[in-house]
XYZ file of C-alpha atoms in Angstrom:
545
model
C -0.024 -0.058 0.001
C 2.822 2.437 0.901
C 4.470 1.622 -2.367
C 1.367 2.338 -4.478
C 0.866 5.531 -2.468
C 4.556 6.815 -3.115
C 4.397 5.792 -6.638
C 1.434 8.035 -7.214
C 3.478 10.759 -5.493
C 6.287 10.263 -7.848
C 4.019 10.517 -10.803
C 2.374 13.751 -9.308
C 6.114 15.227 -8.996
C 6.526 14.324 -12.931
C 3.308 15.779 -13.686
C 4.244 18.967 -11.693
C 7.365 19.373 -13.643
C 5.553 18.864 -17.027
C 3.207 21.573 -15.876
C 5.902 24.178 -15.313
C 7.323 23.499 -18.673
C 3.945 24.055 -20.082
C 3.543 27.345 -18.037
C 6.683 28.652 -19.548
C 5.950 27.623 -23.049
C 7.916 24.485 -23.200
C 4.948 21.875 -23.420
C 5.766 19.450 -26.395
C 9.008 21.486 -26.897
C 11.933 19.480 -28.196
C 13.937 20.253 -24.940
C 11.110 19.437 -22.643
C 12.275 15.788 -22.160
C 15.647 17.141 -20.979
C 14.310 19.479 -18.457
C 11.799 16.904 -17.046
C 14.273 13.987 -16.796
C 17.223 16.251 -15.538
C 15.285 17.923 -12.864
C 13.956 14.551 -11.683
C 17.604 13.080 -11.869
C 18.978 16.093 -9.860
C 16.451 15.269 -7.118
C 17.002 11.691 -7.125
C 20.691 12.176 -6.766
C 20.202 14.800 -3.907
C 18.134 12.148 -1.954
C 20.554 9.384 -2.615
C 23.402 11.313 -1.272
C 21.371 12.111 1.960
C 20.292 8.529 2.022
C 23.850 7.102 1.937
C 25.346 10.001 4.273
C 22.944 9.343 6.959
C 24.060 5.616 6.920
C 27.776 6.659 7.186
C 27.343 9.412 9.774
C 24.657 8.689 12.220
C 24.533 12.333 13.544
C 23.012 13.528 10.213
C 20.188 11.036 10.606
C 19.404 12.331 14.231
C 19.641 15.979 13.180
C 16.449 18.017 12.552
C 18.216 19.539 9.589
C 20.865 17.394 8.085
C 21.980 19.922 5.678
C 22.933 22.358 8.473
C 25.297 19.664 10.060
C 26.940 18.727 6.767
C 27.478 22.447 6.016
C 29.377 22.882 9.138
C 31.724 19.947 8.365
C 35.318 20.701 7.363
C 36.464 19.777 4.010
C 38.647 17.093 5.389
C 35.508 15.641 7.079
C 33.353 15.817 4.023
C 36.161 14.113 1.966
C 36.215 11.474 4.538
C 32.538 11.034 4.450
C 32.332 10.835 0.533
C 35.075 8.048 0.852
C 33.045 5.856 2.955
C 29.909 6.207 0.695
C 28.984 3.794 -1.984
C 30.997 4.351 -5.466
C 27.581 4.851 -7.361
C 26.793 7.802 -5.170
C 27.099 11.257 -6.675
C 29.456 13.514 -4.716
C 27.711 16.589 -3.701
C 28.988 19.784 -1.740
C 26.382 21.586 0.629
C 25.725 24.501 -1.890
C 24.705 21.675 -4.476
C 21.705 20.627 -2.199
C 18.155 21.570 -3.164
C 17.509 23.051 0.253
C 20.443 25.337 -0.282
C 19.244 26.576 -3.808
C 15.577 27.001 -2.069
C 17.190 29.134 0.559
C 18.631 31.490 -2.123
C 15.851 31.804 -4.481
C 15.362 35.454 -3.970
C 18.737 36.312 -4.688
C 19.439 38.089 -8.001
C 20.524 36.080 -11.033
C 18.904 32.873 -9.394
C 18.899 31.110 -12.718
C 22.566 31.566 -12.999
C 23.230 30.001 -9.530
C 20.871 27.026 -10.639
C 22.783 26.475 -13.828
C 26.088 26.784 -12.180
C 25.081 24.265 -9.542
C 23.943 21.763 -12.078
C 27.364 22.406 -14.043
C 29.440 21.965 -10.971
C 27.781 18.736 -10.099
C 28.303 17.512 -13.851
C 32.001 18.303 -13.451
C 32.688 16.736 -9.926
C 31.011 13.311 -11.210
C 32.038 13.381 -14.749
C 34.213 10.223 -14.433
C 31.374 8.120 -13.041
C 28.360 9.733 -14.650
C 29.327 10.959 -18.028
C 28.399 9.199 -21.404
C 31.024 8.842 -24.208
C 30.471 9.197 -27.746
C 32.470 6.747 -30.074
C 34.654 9.705 -30.823
C 35.812 10.168 -27.092
C 33.792 13.126 -26.292
C 32.025 13.191 -22.927
C 28.203 14.120 -22.618
C 27.749 15.624 -19.170
C 25.235 14.737 -16.695
C 23.178 18.130 -16.718
C 22.478 20.979 -19.431
C 22.119 24.637 -18.381
C 18.310 24.316 -17.906
C 17.526 27.891 -17.882
C 18.914 28.465 -21.263
C 16.000 26.505 -22.773
C 13.774 29.493 -21.863
C 14.237 32.031 -24.658
C 13.034 35.177 -22.765
C 16.073 35.999 -20.262
C 13.375 37.837 -18.112
C 11.561 34.721 -17.293
C 14.401 32.408 -16.450
C 14.894 33.292 -12.669
C 10.915 32.395 -12.099
C 11.332 29.103 -14.253
C 14.215 27.900 -11.992
C 12.353 28.835 -8.801
C 9.292 26.944 -9.899
C 11.631 23.841 -10.507
C 13.079 24.113 -6.960
C 9.835 24.616 -5.437
C 8.541 21.579 -6.987
C 11.311 19.688 -5.778
C 12.057 20.855 -2.309
C 8.923 19.138 -0.583
C 9.529 15.592 -2.085
C 11.852 12.991 -0.991
C 13.038 9.649 -2.657
C 14.752 8.477 0.670
C 12.180 6.127 1.874
C 12.141 3.981 -1.495
C 15.940 3.531 -1.996
C 15.338 -0.134 -0.822
C 12.771 -0.929 -3.385
C 13.422 -3.293 -6.249
C 13.580 -3.177 -10.113
C 9.817 -3.468 -10.982
C 9.095 -0.159 -8.665
C 11.872 1.837 -10.681
C 10.857 0.319 -13.973
C 7.340 1.569 -13.622
C 8.597 5.069 -12.444
C 11.073 5.135 -15.546
C 8.219 4.346 -17.923
C 5.967 6.952 -16.574
C 8.786 9.565 -16.701
C 9.669 8.831 -20.392
C 6.306 7.932 -21.813
C 5.975 10.944 -23.779
C 9.606 11.192 -24.723
C 10.609 7.766 -26.151
C 8.393 7.319 -29.121
C 8.969 8.346 -32.550
C 6.217 10.914 -32.438
C 7.550 14.570 -33.261
C 10.627 13.196 -35.076
C 12.223 10.445 -37.130
C 13.469 8.455 -34.305
C 14.413 4.540 -34.709
C 13.971 3.760 -31.096
C 10.857 2.133 -29.998
C 9.907 1.291 -26.489
C 10.228 -2.462 -26.012
C 7.087 -3.751 -24.069
C 7.999 -5.004 -20.647
C 6.288 -8.506 -21.629
C 8.593 -8.879 -24.414
C 11.593 -7.664 -22.283
C 10.648 -10.171 -19.482
C 10.069 -13.104 -21.969
C 13.620 -12.542 -23.264
C 15.232 -12.273 -19.830
C 13.479 -15.224 -18.155
C 14.306 -17.416 -21.239
C 18.089 -16.348 -21.349
C 18.351 -16.647 -17.559
C 16.029 -19.460 -16.483
C 14.963 -19.529 -12.654
C 17.059 -22.335 -11.849
C 20.102 -20.567 -13.169
C 19.178 -17.100 -11.291
C 21.460 -16.540 -8.434
C 24.234 -18.544 -10.027
C 25.172 -16.421 -12.928
C 27.829 -13.944 -12.203
C 30.785 -11.777 -13.601
C 29.197 -11.791 -16.703
C 28.850 -8.982 -19.679
C 25.341 -8.060 -21.169
C 25.382 -5.938 -24.444
C 22.923 -4.227 -26.506
C 24.169 -2.525 -29.880
C 20.799 -0.698 -30.212
C 20.120 -0.024 -26.691
C 17.466 2.780 -26.682
C 16.328 3.519 -23.262
C 17.642 0.112 -22.124
C 14.431 -1.794 -21.177
C 15.916 -5.206 -22.307
C 19.124 -4.788 -20.488
C 17.321 -3.629 -17.338
C 15.223 -6.764 -17.345
C 18.398 -9.106 -17.937
C 20.331 -7.256 -15.301
C 17.392 -7.637 -12.977
C 17.386 -11.525 -13.456
C 21.028 -11.957 -13.040
C 21.476 -9.539 -10.305
C 22.718 -5.929 -10.767
C 26.021 -6.403 -8.940
C 26.562 -9.750 -10.806
C 26.835 -8.160 -14.467
C 28.350 -5.318 -16.429
C 26.075 -3.570 -19.062
C 27.636 -2.501 -22.364
C 25.699 -0.555 -24.789
C 25.981 1.525 -28.006
C 22.962 3.719 -29.691
C 23.151 6.294 -32.509
C 20.758 8.495 -30.507
C 22.104 10.997 -27.830
C 18.421 11.209 -26.453
C 18.530 7.393 -26.086
C 21.845 7.332 -24.365
C 20.702 10.024 -21.947
C 17.648 8.075 -21.185
C 19.530 4.982 -20.556
C 22.002 6.582 -18.351
C 18.980 7.667 -16.112
C 17.488 4.187 -16.341
C 21.010 2.800 -15.040
C 20.982 5.430 -12.244
C 17.514 4.319 -11.143
C 18.427 0.648 -11.401
C 21.681 0.369 -9.240
C 23.781 0.143 -12.483
C 26.119 3.169 -12.077
C 28.970 1.022 -12.359
C 28.123 0.575 -16.006
C 27.497 4.150 -17.224
C 31.247 4.382 -18.459
C 30.285 1.566 -20.962
C 27.394 3.611 -22.483
C 28.453 4.918 -25.959
C 26.506 7.203 -28.251
C 27.607 6.311 -31.744
C 26.973 4.383 -34.902
C 27.470 0.615 -33.942
C 27.331 -0.575 -37.652
C 30.049 1.867 -38.784
C 32.024 2.465 -35.733
C 31.500 -0.562 -33.145
C 33.123 0.836 -29.828
C 33.682 -1.981 -27.649
C 36.817 -3.950 -28.233
C 39.454 -5.960 -26.521
C 42.584 -5.029 -28.012
C 42.085 -4.659 -31.846
C 39.374 -7.160 -32.042
C 35.660 -6.551 -31.253
C 34.632 -7.376 -27.715
C 32.658 -10.771 -27.175
C 29.786 -10.933 -24.599
C 28.052 -13.455 -22.477
C 24.479 -12.355 -23.171
C 23.207 -9.998 -25.859
C 19.825 -8.720 -26.134
C 18.477 -6.399 -28.807
C 15.216 -4.840 -30.425
C 17.076 -3.228 -33.302
C 15.564 -0.774 -35.953
C 14.176 -2.996 -38.727
C 14.275 -0.551 -41.780
C 16.316 2.424 -41.923
C 18.249 4.576 -44.552
C 21.915 3.805 -44.179
C 23.011 4.453 -47.777
C 25.241 7.329 -46.594
C 27.592 4.936 -44.873
C 26.665 1.493 -46.681
C 29.600 1.566 -49.030
C 31.964 2.069 -45.793
C 30.940 -1.120 -44.529
C 31.626 -3.206 -47.583
C 35.425 -3.482 -46.898
C 37.710 -6.604 -45.952
C 37.506 -5.575 -42.240
C 33.823 -6.381 -42.200
C 33.748 -9.449 -44.201
C 33.709 -11.743 -41.149
C 31.271 -9.542 -39.147
C 28.712 -9.297 -41.970
C 29.076 -12.998 -43.220
C 25.592 -13.386 -44.886
C 25.902 -10.037 -46.853
C 25.163 -6.063 -46.723
C 21.821 -4.951 -47.852
C 21.883 -3.230 -51.047
C 20.754 0.355 -51.451
C 17.131 0.863 -52.684
C 17.490 4.188 -54.621
C 13.500 4.712 -54.534
C 13.030 3.363 -51.227
C 16.103 3.974 -48.898
C 14.265 4.330 -45.762
C 13.208 0.740 -46.234
C 16.716 -0.755 -46.139
C 16.972 -3.707 -43.944
C 19.352 -2.596 -41.290
C 18.378 -5.247 -38.893
C 20.062 -7.686 -41.033
C 23.320 -5.925 -40.021
C 22.638 -5.789 -36.405
C 21.681 -9.467 -36.423
C 24.928 -10.396 -38.022
C 26.954 -8.108 -35.584
C 25.141 -9.698 -32.723
C 26.208 -13.198 -33.808
C 29.677 -12.023 -34.461
C 29.921 -10.430 -31.123
C 28.720 -13.602 -29.029
C 31.341 -15.594 -26.921
C 31.361 -19.123 -27.777
C 29.136 -20.188 -24.928
C 27.086 -16.894 -25.177
C 23.493 -16.552 -25.421
C 21.508 -13.952 -27.429
C 17.736 -12.918 -27.922
C 16.814 -10.512 -30.668
C 13.480 -9.130 -31.878
C 13.164 -9.346 -35.720
C 10.393 -8.898 -38.308
C 8.563 -11.976 -38.443
C 9.237 -12.117 -42.431
C 12.771 -12.917 -41.339
C 12.172 -16.323 -40.235
C 10.735 -17.763 -43.373
C 12.255 -15.671 -46.280
C 13.155 -18.013 -49.112
C 16.207 -16.298 -50.336
C 18.692 -13.489 -49.715
C 20.356 -12.336 -46.431
C 17.735 -13.544 -44.182
C 18.068 -17.081 -45.551
C 21.878 -16.961 -45.239
C 21.834 -15.805 -41.784
C 19.321 -18.637 -40.842
C 21.555 -20.965 -42.893
C 24.568 -20.049 -40.753
C 22.671 -20.549 -37.440
C 21.418 -24.051 -38.370
C 24.592 -25.214 -40.135
C 26.571 -24.106 -36.916
C 24.005 -25.406 -34.458
C 23.608 -22.352 -32.594
C 19.896 -21.848 -32.358
C 17.855 -22.332 -29.164
C 14.555 -21.378 -30.459
C 11.996 -18.842 -32.025
C 8.767 -17.444 -30.746
C 6.457 -15.742 -33.099
C 4.667 -12.884 -31.328
C 1.032 -11.532 -31.672
C 0.488 -8.700 -34.190
C 0.551 -5.309 -32.650
C 2.630 -6.286 -29.620
C 4.418 -3.110 -30.452
C 1.803 -0.086 -30.485
C 4.206 2.105 -32.477
C 4.570 -0.297 -35.362
C 2.318 -2.766 -37.209
C 5.011 -4.987 -38.284
C 4.682 -8.748 -36.878
C 7.808 -9.596 -34.839
C 9.242 -12.746 -33.623
C 12.141 -13.267 -31.189
C 15.042 -15.586 -32.013
C 17.231 -16.983 -29.300
C 20.825 -17.878 -30.227
C 22.809 -20.265 -28.238
C 25.768 -22.230 -29.527
C 25.649 -24.700 -26.755
C 22.233 -26.049 -27.925
C 23.251 -29.101 -30.201
C 19.923 -30.926 -29.721
C 16.555 -29.987 -30.841
C 15.189 -26.469 -31.431
C 11.753 -25.287 -30.111
C 9.536 -23.116 -32.329
C 6.535 -21.422 -30.557
C 3.544 -19.755 -32.346
C 2.218 -17.335 -29.915
C 0.571 -15.114 -32.612
C -2.913 -15.977 -31.202
C -2.635 -14.915 -27.643
C -3.053 -11.631 -25.914
C -5.993 -9.144 -25.522
C -6.465 -6.279 -28.158
C -6.636 -2.736 -26.470
C -6.584 0.790 -27.930
C -3.468 2.839 -26.788
C -3.935 6.343 -28.264
C -4.606 6.122 -32.040
C -2.915 2.601 -32.173
C -4.087 -0.851 -31.337
C -1.818 -2.859 -29.229
C -1.843 -6.574 -28.201
C -1.328 -7.056 -24.396
C -0.239 -10.538 -23.003
C -1.511 -11.572 -19.753
C 1.096 -12.656 -16.967
C -0.320 -16.199 -17.587
C 0.396 -16.075 -21.170
C 3.971 -14.788 -20.553
C 4.593 -17.623 -18.062
C 3.083 -20.248 -20.574
C 5.508 -19.241 -23.235
C 8.468 -18.942 -20.813
C 7.744 -22.283 -19.251
C 7.294 -24.254 -22.577
C 10.508 -22.694 -24.152
C 12.609 -23.537 -21.077
C 11.218 -27.066 -20.616
C 11.171 -27.649 -24.374
C 7.687 -28.963 -24.122
C 5.506 -29.581 -27.152
C 1.934 -28.249 -27.269
C -0.597 -28.998 -29.990
C -0.606 -26.187 -32.493
C 1.468 -24.098 -30.125
C 4.820 -25.237 -29.718
C 7.139 -27.985 -31.464
C 10.398 -29.403 -31.294
C 12.548 -29.867 -34.643
C 15.886 -31.268 -35.308
C 18.428 -29.012 -37.112
C 18.408 -31.491 -40.380
C 14.591 -30.987 -40.346
C 15.052 -27.203 -40.588
C 17.574 -27.733 -43.098
C 14.985 -29.683 -45.255
C 12.337 -26.882 -45.115
C 14.780 -24.200 -46.619
C 15.844 -23.269 -43.028
C 12.328 -22.089 -42.333
C 11.969 -21.211 -38.621
C 7.977 -20.870 -38.768
C 6.470 -23.119 -36.202
C 3.238 -23.795 -38.398
C 5.334 -25.463 -41.036
C 6.155 -28.150 -38.460
C 2.988 -28.924 -36.966
C 1.462 -32.319 -37.552
C -1.578 -32.078 -39.971
C -4.482 -34.054 -38.260
C -7.304 -35.610 -40.341
C -10.354 -36.385 -38.547
C -12.464 -39.356 -39.779
C -15.976 -40.240 -38.892
C -17.637 -43.712 -39.332
C -20.440 -43.582 -41.853
C -22.981 -46.391 -42.685
C -23.888 -47.221 -46.357
C -27.177 -45.422 -45.915
C -25.376 -42.241 -44.521
C -22.941 -42.247 -47.369
C -25.758 -42.577 -49.940
C -27.705 -39.715 -48.352
C -24.834 -37.450 -48.156
C -23.970 -38.208 -51.945
C -27.489 -37.297 -52.934
C -27.359 -33.993 -51.080
C -24.201 -33.096 -52.883
C -25.739 -34.061 -56.251
C -28.553 -31.908 -55.379
C -26.347 -28.922 -54.465
C -24.566 -29.462 -57.746
C -27.882 -29.562 -59.751
C -28.765 -26.282 -58.130
C -25.287 -24.427 -58.841
C -25.625 -26.040 -62.651
C -28.932 -24.353 -63.042
C -27.820 -21.288 -61.691
C -24.857 -21.269 -63.921
C -27.078 -21.809 -67.106
C -29.238 -18.899 -66.093
C -26.292 -16.540 -65.713
C -24.879 -17.906 -69.127
C -28.376 -16.719 -70.864
C -28.333 -13.471 -69.161
C -24.803 -12.646 -70.307
C -25.441 -13.662 -73.946
C -28.535 -11.447 -73.804
C -26.752 -8.627 -72.398
C -23.959 -9.033 -74.962
C -26.511 -9.129 -78.007
C -28.200 -5.972 -76.743
C -24.741 -3.834 -76.916
C -24.342 -1.432 -79.736
C -21.723 0.773 -81.003
C -22.591 4.349 -81.070
C -20.121 6.566 -83.028
């Protein structure tokens, strides 16, 4: 009950920040998401510091105003306090606290003080919290938020409004909550900013049902708690939904996250997601850049190999501007099945997912596992790169299974999707699941979406992990069976065709035969009448010059 009430308070805080943006003309502005997410993050880091500091120094917890006690500490005492706090805690000075800014809000140039505070926090914590580009530049933690207000005379009031919204709220009581709590908060926080509305973004928000299914199959329940010191990678990470779910089932302290994404917006949202989910130690591995052209993560001169890879890559995207740069000797091994050709009249429909899928296969350790969302057309295409990739998976016996998902599982795209599970340790049978008929249809805005129930999720997970066959739903197939069917991974092609027989007496048979003859006589009569009518109509036609 307390958790539900607090979740509502968090939503009210987010709605309050959105209302401030709207009041100052920034509603639906391109920079609104930066203001909302960064103000939220500033508050979160503030309260996390207070929470950890009070655990280290009991006098802070006992004080009526802990900020006053901390302000009276010497620099040496503050440094010692910082050293005893967890490494994922942002280091703040007394003048960085929201309470301090609140006390200074009537001073001249308050917006400058506000921006300077956020800038100083970014500089102090750059090593831990900065996201890198593939060129080595650092993307700082905070922007100068007041600068998004075009009228300088309104900046002070705007910053005051933000501080007044933040000062009465506290995260401290929920820092012991687990993943699901923060996942729902993050989803609410970014729900208006993580779609392709208002711009041509390739990142789509992966539904939690899809993310949970992928995570629970990659790391089954009997393995959870045993997996440790592993690397998890997503080459098109978006805001990190898939990685958060995998890290959750493995254990946040038992894995290191590695990502790359071409979108700076997505990389900033991913950083926030990592902070919320106790994965700050992986922020240095978050790279903003073009994975296909400049894959960043390496061991020496070779591309790094990973234990787990999850991805929902963009399906179709124009990459004609760098396509020819991929077609080199260096990439021959990585893109073993081929590089999609440029479509001059339809460049935005170039199948970029084929590149991502090959990159993922190449980036897996020998005993690694991957789960990748692909368009369902991939699993049965009879020729081209799709078939070449499937042939590679089958010939090398590195496929665990495939799940064909219901249509509209993604509200933002009507493309039917499937999930392929790659596992080079699976040398036995492959499980194919047709879950296309599951789920409830609901309207989400202007779009129709299919929602799986929790029971349906569990059914898919349990059948896959136990490799259990279910009539017209799941089937186990040998690798050579798949090869015989031109490497098709569509479950329906392997289902047994059942013919039902019913016993008929001689009398029943003759009766049915007479019924069919009667029906045929009626149809033949109708056909003759139509023939007469057509001839009549044709004969009445004349040519008028």
